[in-house]
Amino acid sequence: MVYKISDNILSPLGDTTEQNFRAVAAGHSALTTYNGHWQLPEPFCASLLSDVQRQNIFMEGFTQYEQMVIASVRRAIDNSSVDVTADRVVLILATTKGNIELLSDKDACPEAELPGMSAMKISRFLGFTTKPIVVCNACVSGLSAVIIAKRLLESGHYDQAVVCGADIIGRFVVSGFQSLKAVSAEQCRPFDLERTGLNLGESAATIILSRTAPQCKSVWAIETGVVRNDAYHISSPSKNAEGAYKAISAAMDGLSADSLAFINAHGTATMFNDQMESVAIERAALNTVPVNAYKGYFGHTLGAAGVLETLLSMKAIENNVILPTRGFDDCGVSGKIKVVKDCLNTNKEAFLKMISGFGGCNAVVSARCYNTTFVQHSDDNPPAASAFRISHRVTVTVNEVTVDGRKIDIEGTGSRMLTSLYKKYGIDYPKFYKMDTLCRLGFIASELLLEAEGGDRFRGRDDRAVILFNRSSSIISDRKYLETIAADNFYPSPSVFVYTLPNIVTGEIAMRNSYYGETAFYILPERDEQQMGMLVEASFLDQSTRSMITGWIDCTDDNNFVADIYITETL
């Protein structure tokens, strides 16, 4: 277990966790309908920081996204005794699009949009001396960041981890979700019969975790953390909720339904997400546990959601209440679940937080509050690192391909070479032609890798993870999508927008091969084999993971890319 030693929520409802909890407990919502905002032709409902809040956090030389992160992290640090300059403290940021709005600023530094570069800028300003990590795992990013922080602490790599989830809302993000027909112009209604779609929100939420429990009246522990993939579709959950069900089941190992005060669901108020979650909860035999969702107060805060909603749930249990699901009236899902409509009292001290996202990923965390009878301890003997070996390796560049060190014949260069390899090996997967270049690169590299491995590829596996790294995020698709929302040619492309999430490549590989294990995508300031190895090693703490497709996959344009991926297996 790891322990919370400080936190902060910065959102349109308040600048501290306490302010946000009080606002939600009073039934307040920051959701507002906007017409013509950012010159978007369709109205949308969102939760945006006020002008006063923006002024209060303003810092010359930093973007709005960076200002939010710095403000939230600073407040959490100030309320703790953490020395961020120590070499045993790490900053982990969770975001879906970070500084994406800079992409349309012709005066911005060409690399300022890259999440890893922004993370380095933030970490150095705040005084961190270790290299930051960015988790970019779609809407699961916040919980994924909490989970990898937990593993890094438990494996002894660090003593404290400062985890911040943050995203801003702008023209790029709103138009993208509108292109998917997922946005409601009215306040959202999670799990309700009349739900019409999601609302978006901006926020920065920070949780500081430690290997050692703090000396205080009560202490929060993150007990379990699991990520599983649906292996079904990159933007739609499976009808039987396979990924979410597997994640819940694994997170409940050692826990009972009776011990849970509630399940805080993702609850986006879209038709498919809410339906899927209800099925997963019922399949996991947790249909007697109260279920709530917070999107009616904040909207979907993307990379911040997992952290914000975990902190709000902790605050609710500290106050012995279960917060209601704002906007919910009549149940509109088939799964037999108990959606909380009114504020309830509780004396239980544990909850589940669940979340899902594009790329088929699903994450669940369990947390428990211990009272003064809790015996503080520090694990001075972290679990031994898993021994693993690399069995096969593939390297793909714009003009060369090697499989286990052996060059193979290719035709053409760049993106044309990827297509020629697809045809040469007789691969039958028509979706290849719909993929962006990053996904085509990952797909071809993984096909070559798995052919080298041999064996029955499509039998379905729970024990294989897909964990990839890069520096440039999804910059090619970002640029292409930006072209579709130009002022003089506004025609948002849903197919391009989905690929502006770099983790989609992990979902494509999982779907192709029926991998139901963990999928994750990390963005680093630069390629660092030591840092990558540390994250891979920590990821093997998931006891279900026996092997992994992992490595570096970076793509800056259609003719400038590199994939260096390999299969690593526990011994």
Coordinates of C-alpha atoms in Angstrom, one line a residue:
M1 CA 0.0 0.0 0.0
V2 CA 0.9 3.7 -0.4
Y3 CA -0.5 6.6 1.5
K4 CA -1.8 10.1 0.7
I5 CA 0.1 12.8 2.5
S6 CA -1.4 15.9 0.7
D7 CA -3.7 16.9 -2.1
N8 CA -5.4 19.7 -4.0
I9 CA -8.2 20.2 -6.4
L10 CA -8.3 23.4 -8.6
S11 CA -11.5 23.5 -10.5
P12 CA -14.2 26.1 -11.4
L13 CA -15.9 25.1 -8.1
G14 CA -12.9 26.1 -5.9
D15 CA -9.2 26.3 -5.5
T16 CA -8.8 23.7 -2.7
T17 CA -10.1 20.2 -2.2
E18 CA -12.2 21.4 0.8
Q19 CA -13.8 24.2 -1.3
N20 CA -14.7 21.7 -4.0
F21 CA -16.1 19.2 -1.6
R22 CA -18.3 21.9 0.1
A23 CA -19.6 23.1 -3.3
V24 CA -20.5 19.6 -4.4
A25 CA -22.1 18.8 -1.0
A26 CA -24.2 21.9 -1.5
G27 CA -25.3 20.7 -4.9
H28 CA -23.5 23.3 -6.9
S29 CA -22.4 22.8 -10.5
A30 CA -20.0 24.8 -12.6
L31 CA -21.5 23.6 -15.8
T32 CA -22.6 26.4 -18.2
T33 CA -24.0 26.3 -21.7
Y34 CA -21.8 28.3 -24.2
N35 CA -23.1 29.5 -27.6
G36 CA -20.6 30.7 -30.3
H37 CA -17.7 30.2 -27.8
W38 CA -14.3 29.8 -29.6
Q39 CA -16.3 30.4 -32.8
L40 CA -17.7 26.9 -32.6
P41 CA -21.0 26.5 -34.6
E42 CA -22.7 24.2 -32.1
P43 CA -23.5 25.0 -28.4
F44 CA -21.9 23.0 -25.7
C45 CA -22.0 22.7 -21.9
A46 CA -18.8 22.9 -20.0
S47 CA -17.1 23.8 -16.7
L48 CA -14.4 26.4 -17.3
L49 CA -12.2 28.4 -14.9
S50 CA -13.4 31.9 -14.2
D51 CA -11.5 35.0 -15.3
V52 CA -10.7 35.7 -11.7
Q53 CA -9.2 32.2 -11.2
R54 CA -7.2 32.6 -14.4
Q55 CA -5.8 35.9 -13.1
N56 CA -5.0 34.4 -9.7
I57 CA -2.8 31.6 -11.2
F58 CA -1.3 33.7 -14.1
M59 CA 2.4 33.4 -14.5
E60 CA 4.4 35.0 -17.3
G61 CA 6.0 32.5 -19.6
F62 CA 3.7 29.6 -18.8
T63 CA 0.6 28.4 -20.7
Q64 CA -2.8 28.1 -19.0
Y65 CA -2.4 24.4 -18.7
E66 CA 1.0 24.8 -17.1
Q67 CA -0.3 27.5 -14.8
M68 CA -3.1 25.2 -13.5
V69 CA -0.6 22.4 -12.9
I70 CA 1.8 24.6 -11.0
A71 CA -0.9 26.2 -8.9
S72 CA -2.4 22.8 -7.9
V73 CA 1.0 21.1 -7.3
R74 CA 2.3 24.1 -5.3
R75 CA -0.7 24.1 -2.9
A76 CA -0.3 20.3 -2.3
I77 CA 3.4 20.6 -1.7
D78 CA 2.9 23.6 0.6
N79 CA 0.6 21.5 2.8
S80 CA 3.2 18.7 3.1
S81 CA 6.8 18.2 4.2
V82 CA 7.9 16.9 0.9
D83 CA 11.3 18.1 -0.4
V84 CA 10.8 18.1 -4.1
T85 CA 14.6 18.6 -4.7
A86 CA 15.3 15.2 -3.2
D87 CA 16.3 12.4 -5.7
R88 CA 13.7 10.1 -4.2
V89 CA 10.7 12.3 -5.2
V90 CA 9.2 12.2 -8.7
L91 CA 6.6 14.3 -10.6
I92 CA 4.0 12.4 -12.6
L93 CA 1.7 14.3 -14.8
A94 CA -1.5 12.9 -16.3
T95 CA -3.0 14.6 -19.4
T96 CA -4.9 13.8 -22.6
K97 CA -3.9 16.9 -24.6
G98 CA -1.8 19.2 -22.4
N99 CA -0.7 22.3 -24.4
I100 CA -2.7 21.3 -27.5
E101 CA -4.1 24.8 -28.0
L102 CA -0.5 26.0 -28.7
L103 CA -0.6 24.0 -32.0
S104 CA -2.6 26.8 -33.6
D105 CA -0.2 29.5 -32.3
K106 CA 2.2 30.3 -35.1
D107 CA 4.5 32.2 -32.6
A108 CA 4.8 29.3 -30.2
C109 CA 8.0 27.2 -29.9
P110 CA 7.6 24.2 -32.2
E111 CA 8.1 21.8 -29.3
A112 CA 6.1 23.6 -26.7
E113 CA 3.0 21.5 -27.5
L114 CA 4.9 18.3 -26.6
P115 CA 3.7 17.0 -23.1
G116 CA 7.1 15.8 -22.1
M117 CA 8.7 19.1 -22.8
S118 CA 6.0 20.9 -20.8
A119 CA 6.5 18.5 -17.9
M120 CA 10.2 19.2 -17.8
K121 CA 9.5 22.9 -17.8
I122 CA 7.1 22.5 -14.9
S123 CA 9.2 20.2 -12.9
R124 CA 12.3 22.3 -13.1
F125 CA 10.4 25.4 -12.2
L126 CA 9.0 23.7 -9.1
G127 CA 12.4 22.4 -8.1
F128 CA 12.2 18.7 -8.9
T129 CA 15.6 17.2 -9.8
T130 CA 14.3 13.9 -11.1
K131 CA 13.0 13.4 -14.6
P132 CA 9.2 13.8 -14.9
I133 CA 6.9 11.2 -16.3
V134 CA 3.8 11.9 -18.4
V135 CA 0.9 9.4 -18.5
C136 CA -1.1 9.9 -21.7
N137 CA -3.6 7.0 -21.5
A138 CA -6.8 8.9 -22.7
C139 CA -9.4 9.4 -20.0
V140 CA -7.8 6.8 -17.9
S141 CA -4.7 8.9 -17.5
G142 CA -5.3 10.2 -14.0
L143 CA -5.9 6.7 -12.5
S144 CA -3.1 5.2 -14.6
A145 CA -0.8 7.9 -13.1
V146 CA -1.9 7.0 -9.5
I147 CA -1.3 3.3 -10.3
I148 CA 2.2 3.7 -11.7
A149 CA 3.1 6.0 -8.8
K150 CA 1.9 3.3 -6.4
R151 CA 4.1 0.7 -8.1
L152 CA 7.2 3.0 -8.3
L153 CA 6.9 3.6 -4.5
E154 CA 6.2 0.0 -3.7
S155 CA 9.2 -1.2 -5.7
G156 CA 11.4 1.2 -3.9
H157 CA 12.4 3.5 -6.8
Y158 CA 11.0 6.6 -5.0
D159 CA 9.8 7.5 -1.5
Q160 CA 7.2 10.1 -2.6
A161 CA 5.4 10.7 -5.9
V162 CA 3.6 14.0 -6.8
V163 CA 0.8 13.1 -9.2
C164 CA -1.1 15.8 -11.0
G165 CA -3.9 15.2 -13.5
A166 CA -4.8 18.3 -15.6
D167 CA -6.4 19.4 -18.9
I168 CA -7.7 22.6 -20.3
I169 CA -10.8 22.8 -22.5
G170 CA -10.5 24.7 -25.8
R171 CA -11.6 24.7 -29.5
F172 CA -9.5 21.6 -30.3
V173 CA -11.0 19.3 -27.6
V174 CA -14.6 20.5 -27.8
S175 CA -14.9 20.3 -31.5
G176 CA -13.3 16.8 -31.4
F177 CA -15.9 15.4 -29.0
Q178 CA -18.6 17.2 -30.9
S179 CA -17.5 15.5 -34.1
L180 CA -18.1 12.2 -32.3
K181 CA -21.6 13.3 -31.4
A182 CA -20.8 12.8 -27.7
V183 CA -21.3 16.3 -26.4
S184 CA -24.6 17.6 -24.8
A185 CA -25.5 21.2 -24.9
E186 CA -27.4 20.7 -21.6
Q187 CA -26.1 19.6 -18.2
C188 CA -25.2 16.0 -18.3
R189 CA -27.3 13.2 -16.6
P190 CA -25.2 10.2 -15.7
F191 CA -27.0 6.9 -15.9
D192 CA -30.3 8.6 -16.5
L193 CA -32.9 7.5 -19.0
E194 CA -32.8 10.9 -20.7
R195 CA -29.0 11.3 -20.9
T196 CA -27.9 12.9 -24.1
G197 CA -24.1 13.1 -23.8
L198 CA -21.2 14.4 -21.9
N199 CA -20.0 17.8 -20.7
L200 CA -16.4 18.8 -20.6
G201 CA -14.5 20.5 -17.8
E202 CA -11.1 21.8 -17.0
S203 CA -9.2 21.2 -13.8
A204 CA -5.9 20.3 -12.1
A205 CA -6.0 17.8 -9.3
T206 CA -2.9 16.7 -7.3
I207 CA -2.3 13.8 -4.9
I208 CA 1.0 13.3 -3.1
L209 CA 1.7 9.7 -2.3
S210 CA 4.3 8.2 0.0
R211 CA 5.7 4.8 1.0
T212 CA 5.4 5.9 4.6
A213 CA 2.1 6.7 6.3
P214 CA 1.8 10.3 7.7
Q215 CA 1.3 10.9 11.4
C216 CA -2.2 12.2 11.6
K217 CA -5.7 11.3 12.9
S218 CA -6.6 9.3 9.8
V219 CA -4.7 8.2 6.7
W220 CA -5.7 7.2 3.2
A221 CA -4.2 4.2 1.6
I222 CA -4.3 3.2 -2.1
E223 CA -4.7 -0.5 -1.7
T224 CA -5.1 -1.8 -5.2
G225 CA -4.8 -0.4 -8.8
V226 CA -5.6 -2.2 -12.0
V227 CA -5.7 -1.4 -15.7
R228 CA -7.3 -3.8 -18.2
N229 CA -8.2 -3.5 -21.9
D230 CA -11.5 -4.4 -23.7
A231 CA -9.6 -5.6 -26.8
Y232 CA -12.8 -4.6 -28.6
H233 CA -12.9 -1.1 -30.2
I234 CA -10.8 2.0 -29.9
S235 CA -13.7 4.3 -29.2
S236 CA -16.6 2.1 -28.0
P237 CA -16.7 -0.2 -25.0
S238 CA -17.7 -3.8 -25.4
K239 CA -21.2 -4.8 -24.7
N240 CA -20.2 -7.3 -22.1
A241 CA -17.9 -4.8 -20.4
E242 CA -15.0 -7.3 -20.5
G243 CA -12.2 -4.8 -19.7
A244 CA -14.1 -3.0 -16.9
Y245 CA -15.3 -6.3 -15.4
K246 CA -11.7 -7.7 -15.4
A247 CA -10.4 -4.5 -13.8
I248 CA -13.0 -4.5 -11.1
S249 CA -12.5 -8.2 -10.3
A250 CA -8.8 -7.8 -10.0
A251 CA -9.1 -4.6 -7.9
M252 CA -11.5 -6.5 -5.5
D253 CA -9.0 -9.2 -4.7
G254 CA -9.1 -9.5 -1.0
L255 CA -12.0 -7.1 -0.6
S256 CA -15.7 -7.7 -0.1
A257 CA -18.7 -5.8 -1.4
D258 CA -19.8 -5.2 2.2
S259 CA -16.6 -3.3 2.9
L260 CA -17.3 -0.7 0.2
A261 CA -19.1 2.6 1.0
F262 CA -19.7 3.1 -2.7
I263 CA -18.3 2.8 -6.2
N264 CA -17.5 6.1 -7.9
A265 CA -18.1 5.4 -11.6
H266 CA -16.8 7.2 -14.6
G267 CA -20.4 8.2 -15.4
T268 CA -19.9 10.3 -18.5
A269 CA -23.6 10.4 -19.4
T270 CA -23.0 8.9 -22.8
M271 CA -25.2 6.0 -23.9
F272 CA -22.5 3.4 -24.2
N273 CA -20.2 4.3 -21.3
D274 CA -22.9 4.3 -18.6
Q275 CA -24.5 1.1 -20.0
M276 CA -21.1 -0.6 -20.0
E277 CA -20.3 0.4 -16.4
S278 CA -23.6 -0.9 -15.2
V279 CA -23.0 -4.3 -16.8
A280 CA -19.5 -4.5 -15.4
I281 CA -20.6 -3.7 -11.9
E282 CA -23.4 -6.3 -12.0
R283 CA -21.1 -8.9 -13.5
A284 CA -18.7 -8.3 -10.6
A285 CA -21.6 -9.0 -8.2
L286 CA -21.4 -5.5 -6.8
N287 CA -24.9 -4.5 -7.6
T288 CA -25.8 -4.0 -4.0
V289 CA -23.1 -1.3 -3.6
P290 CA -24.2 2.3 -4.0
V291 CA -22.9 3.9 -7.2
N292 CA -22.3 7.6 -7.9
A293 CA -20.7 9.9 -10.5
Y294 CA -19.5 13.5 -10.3
K295 CA -19.7 14.6 -14.0
G296 CA -22.8 16.7 -13.2
Y297 CA -20.7 19.0 -11.1
F298 CA -17.4 19.3 -13.0
G299 CA -18.1 17.7 -16.4
H300 CA -15.5 15.3 -17.8
T301 CA -12.2 16.7 -16.8
L302 CA -10.2 14.3 -19.0
G303 CA -6.7 13.7 -17.6
A304 CA -7.7 15.2 -14.2
A305 CA -10.8 13.1 -13.8
G306 CA -9.2 10.0 -12.1
V307 CA -7.3 12.1 -9.5
L308 CA -10.1 14.7 -8.9
E309 CA -12.8 12.1 -8.4
T310 CA -10.6 9.9 -6.2
L311 CA -9.9 12.9 -3.9
L312 CA -13.5 14.0 -3.8
S313 CA -14.5 10.4 -2.8
M314 CA -11.9 10.4 0.0
K315 CA -13.3 13.8 1.3
A316 CA -16.9 12.4 1.2
I317 CA -16.0 9.4 3.3
E318 CA -14.1 11.6 5.8
N319 CA -17.4 13.4 6.2
N320 CA -19.4 10.2 6.4
V321 CA -21.4 10.8 3.3
I322 CA -22.0 9.4 -0.2
L323 CA -22.4 12.3 -2.6
P324 CA -25.4 12.1 -5.0
T325 CA -25.2 11.8 -8.8
R326 CA -26.3 15.2 -10.0
G327 CA -28.7 15.0 -13.0
F328 CA -29.8 11.5 -12.3
D329 CA -33.5 10.8 -12.0
D330 CA -34.7 7.6 -13.7
C331 CA -32.3 4.7 -14.4
G332 CA -31.5 4.3 -18.1
V333 CA -29.1 1.3 -18.0
S334 CA -29.8 -2.4 -18.1
G335 CA -27.2 -3.4 -15.4
K336 CA -28.9 -3.7 -12.0
I337 CA -27.0 -1.1 -10.0
K338 CA -27.9 1.3 -7.1
V339 CA -27.3 4.8 -8.5
V340 CA -27.2 7.3 -5.6
K341 CA -29.8 10.1 -6.2
D342 CA -29.7 11.8 -2.9
C343 CA -27.0 12.4 -0.3
L344 CA -26.6 9.3 1.9
N345 CA -24.8 8.7 5.2
T346 CA -22.1 6.0 5.6
N347 CA -19.8 4.8 8.2
K348 CA -17.7 2.6 5.8
E349 CA -14.2 3.6 5.0
A350 CA -13.4 2.2 1.6
F351 CA -14.5 2.8 -2.0
L352 CA -13.7 1.8 -5.6
K353 CA -13.0 4.4 -8.3
M354 CA -13.5 3.2 -11.9
I355 CA -12.8 4.9 -15.2
S356 CA -12.6 4.0 -18.9
G357 CA -11.3 5.6 -22.0
F358 CA -10.6 5.5 -25.7
G359 CA -8.2 2.8 -26.8
G360 CA -10.2 0.2 -24.8
C361 CA -8.5 0.9 -21.5
N362 CA -10.2 0.6 -18.1
A363 CA -8.8 1.3 -14.7
V364 CA -10.0 0.7 -11.1
V365 CA -8.4 1.8 -7.8
S366 CA -9.5 0.8 -4.3
A367 CA -8.8 3.2 -1.4
R368 CA -9.4 2.9 2.3
C369 CA -9.3 5.4 5.2
Y370 CA -7.6 4.1 8.4
N371 CA -8.4 5.7 11.8
T372 CA -6.0 6.4 14.7
T373 CA -5.7 2.6 15.4
F374 CA -3.7 2.3 12.2
V375 CA -0.1 1.3 12.9
Q376 CA 2.2 3.4 10.8
H377 CA 4.9 1.5 9.0
S378 CA 7.3 1.9 6.1
D379 CA 8.2 -1.0 3.9
D380 CA 12.0 -1.0 4.1
N381 CA 12.0 -4.2 2.1
P382 CA 10.2 -3.6 -1.2
P383 CA 9.2 -6.5 -3.3
A384 CA 12.1 -7.9 -5.3
A385 CA 12.2 -6.7 -8.9
S386 CA 10.7 -9.2 -11.3
A387 CA 13.4 -11.1 -13.3
F388 CA 12.6 -10.9 -17.0
R389 CA 14.2 -11.4 -20.3
I390 CA 13.8 -10.0 -23.8
S391 CA 12.8 -12.8 -26.2
H392 CA 12.3 -10.9 -29.5
R393 CA 13.0 -7.4 -30.8
V394 CA 12.0 -5.4 -33.9
T395 CA 13.4 -2.1 -35.0
V396 CA 11.7 -0.1 -37.8
T397 CA 13.1 3.2 -39.2
V398 CA 12.1 5.1 -42.3
N399 CA 14.5 3.0 -44.4
E400 CA 15.5 -0.1 -42.5
V401 CA 13.8 -2.9 -40.6
T402 CA 15.4 -5.5 -38.4
V403 CA 13.9 -8.5 -36.7
D404 CA 16.0 -10.0 -33.9
G405 CA 19.0 -8.3 -35.4
R406 CA 18.4 -9.5 -38.9
K407 CA 17.6 -7.0 -41.7
I408 CA 14.6 -7.8 -43.8
D409 CA 14.0 -6.7 -47.4
I410 CA 11.8 -3.6 -47.8
E411 CA 10.3 -1.6 -50.6
G412 CA 10.1 2.2 -50.4
T413 CA 10.7 4.4 -47.5
G414 CA 8.7 6.1 -44.8
S415 CA 4.9 5.6 -44.7
R416 CA 5.0 3.8 -48.1
M417 CA 7.3 1.2 -46.7
L418 CA 4.9 0.4 -43.9
T419 CA 2.1 -0.2 -46.4
S420 CA 4.4 -2.4 -48.5
L421 CA 5.3 -4.5 -45.5
Y422 CA 1.6 -4.9 -44.7
K423 CA 1.0 -6.3 -48.3
K424 CA 4.2 -8.3 -48.4
Y425 CA 3.3 -10.3 -45.3
G426 CA -0.3 -10.9 -46.5
I427 CA -1.8 -9.4 -43.4
D428 CA -5.6 -9.3 -43.5
Y429 CA -6.7 -6.5 -41.3
P430 CA -8.5 -3.8 -43.4
K431 CA -8.5 -1.4 -40.4
F432 CA -4.8 -0.8 -41.1
Y433 CA -5.8 1.6 -43.9
K434 CA -7.8 3.8 -41.4
M435 CA -4.9 4.1 -38.9
D436 CA -2.7 7.1 -38.5
T437 CA 1.0 6.8 -39.1
L438 CA 1.9 6.2 -35.4
C439 CA -0.6 3.3 -35.2
R440 CA 0.5 1.9 -38.6
L441 CA 4.1 1.9 -37.3
G442 CA 3.1 0.2 -34.1
F443 CA 0.9 -2.3 -35.9
I444 CA 3.6 -3.3 -38.4
A445 CA 6.3 -3.5 -35.8
S446 CA 4.1 -5.7 -33.5
E447 CA 3.1 -7.9 -36.4
L448 CA 6.8 -8.6 -37.2
L449 CA 7.5 -9.1 -33.5
L450 CA 4.7 -11.6 -33.0
E451 CA 5.5 -13.5 -36.1
A452 CA 9.0 -13.9 -34.8
E453 CA 7.6 -15.2 -31.5
G454 CA 5.3 -17.7 -33.2
G455 CA 2.6 -19.6 -31.4
D456 CA -1.2 -19.2 -31.3
R457 CA -1.7 -15.4 -31.5
F458 CA -5.4 -14.9 -31.3
R459 CA -6.5 -17.2 -28.4
G460 CA -7.0 -14.3 -26.0
R461 CA -4.6 -13.4 -23.2
D462 CA -5.0 -11.8 -19.8
D463 CA -1.3 -12.0 -19.0
R464 CA 0.2 -9.8 -21.7
A465 CA 0.5 -6.0 -21.4
V466 CA 1.2 -3.4 -24.1
I467 CA 3.2 -0.5 -22.6
L468 CA 4.8 2.0 -25.0
F469 CA 6.8 5.2 -24.8
N470 CA 7.6 8.2 -27.0
R471 CA 8.5 11.9 -27.1
S472 CA 6.2 13.4 -29.8
S473 CA 2.8 12.1 -28.5
S474 CA 0.4 12.1 -31.5
I475 CA 1.8 15.2 -33.2
I476 CA 1.0 14.0 -36.8
S477 CA -2.7 13.5 -36.1
D478 CA -2.8 16.6 -34.0
R479 CA -1.7 18.6 -37.0
K480 CA -4.1 16.8 -39.4
Y481 CA -7.0 17.3 -37.1
L482 CA -6.2 21.0 -36.7
E483 CA -6.5 21.4 -40.4
T484 CA -10.1 20.1 -40.2
I485 CA -11.1 22.9 -37.8
A486 CA -9.6 25.8 -39.6
A487 CA -11.8 28.9 -39.5
D488 CA -12.2 28.9 -43.3
N489 CA -12.7 25.1 -43.6
F490 CA -14.4 23.9 -40.4
Y491 CA -15.2 20.2 -40.8
P492 CA -14.1 18.3 -37.7
S493 CA -13.1 14.8 -38.6
P494 CA -14.0 12.2 -35.9
S495 CA -11.8 9.6 -37.5
V496 CA -8.8 11.9 -37.3
F497 CA -9.7 13.2 -33.8
V498 CA -9.6 9.7 -32.2
Y499 CA -6.0 9.2 -33.3
T500 CA -5.0 12.4 -31.6
L501 CA -4.7 10.2 -28.5
P502 CA -1.3 8.4 -28.7
N503 CA -2.4 5.5 -26.6
I504 CA -4.7 4.4 -29.4
V505 CA -1.7 2.4 -30.8
T506 CA -1.8 0.2 -27.7
G507 CA -5.5 -0.4 -28.2
E508 CA -5.0 -1.3 -31.8
I509 CA -2.4 -3.9 -30.8
A510 CA -4.6 -5.2 -28.0
M511 CA -7.6 -5.6 -30.3
R512 CA -5.7 -7.2 -33.1
N513 CA -4.3 -9.9 -30.7
S514 CA -7.1 -10.2 -28.1
Y515 CA -5.0 -8.9 -25.3
Y516 CA -7.0 -8.2 -22.2
G517 CA -4.1 -7.2 -20.0
E518 CA -2.8 -3.7 -19.1
T519 CA -2.3 -1.1 -21.8
A520 CA -0.5 2.2 -21.1
F521 CA 1.3 5.0 -22.9
Y522 CA 4.0 7.2 -21.4
I523 CA 5.5 10.4 -22.8
L524 CA 9.1 11.3 -21.8
P525 CA 11.1 14.5 -22.4
E526 CA 13.6 12.3 -24.2
R527 CA 14.3 8.7 -24.8
D528 CA 15.8 7.3 -21.6
E529 CA 16.3 3.5 -21.5
Q530 CA 16.9 3.6 -17.7
Q531 CA 13.7 5.5 -17.0
M532 CA 11.8 3.2 -19.4
G533 CA 13.2 0.1 -17.8
M534 CA 12.2 1.4 -14.4
L535 CA 8.6 1.8 -15.5
V536 CA 8.5 -1.6 -17.2
E537 CA 9.9 -3.2 -14.1
A538 CA 7.3 -1.5 -11.9
S539 CA 4.5 -2.5 -14.3
F540 CA 5.4 -6.2 -13.6
L541 CA 4.1 -5.7 -10.1
D542 CA 0.7 -6.4 -11.6
Q543 CA 0.7 -10.1 -10.7
S544 CA -1.4 -11.0 -13.8
T545 CA 1.3 -9.6 -16.2
R546 CA 3.7 -12.3 -17.3
S547 CA 4.9 -10.8 -20.6
M548 CA 4.8 -7.4 -22.2
I549 CA 5.1 -5.8 -25.6
T550 CA 7.0 -2.6 -24.8
G551 CA 9.6 -0.1 -26.2
W552 CA 9.9 3.2 -28.0
I553 CA 7.6 4.3 -30.8
D554 CA 8.0 7.9 -32.0
C555 CA 6.7 9.6 -35.1
T556 CA 7.1 13.3 -36.0
D557 CA 5.9 13.1 -39.6
D558 CA 5.0 10.5 -42.2
N559 CA 8.6 10.1 -43.2
N560 CA 10.4 10.5 -39.9
F561 CA 9.8 7.7 -37.4
V562 CA 11.3 5.0 -35.3
A563 CA 9.9 1.9 -33.5
D564 CA 12.2 -0.2 -31.3
I565 CA 9.9 -2.6 -29.5
Y566 CA 10.4 -6.0 -27.9
I567 CA 8.7 -8.8 -26.0
T568 CA 9.9 -9.1 -22.4
E569 CA 8.8 -12.0 -20.2
T570 CA 9.1 -12.9 -16.6
L571 CA 11.4 -15.8 -15.8

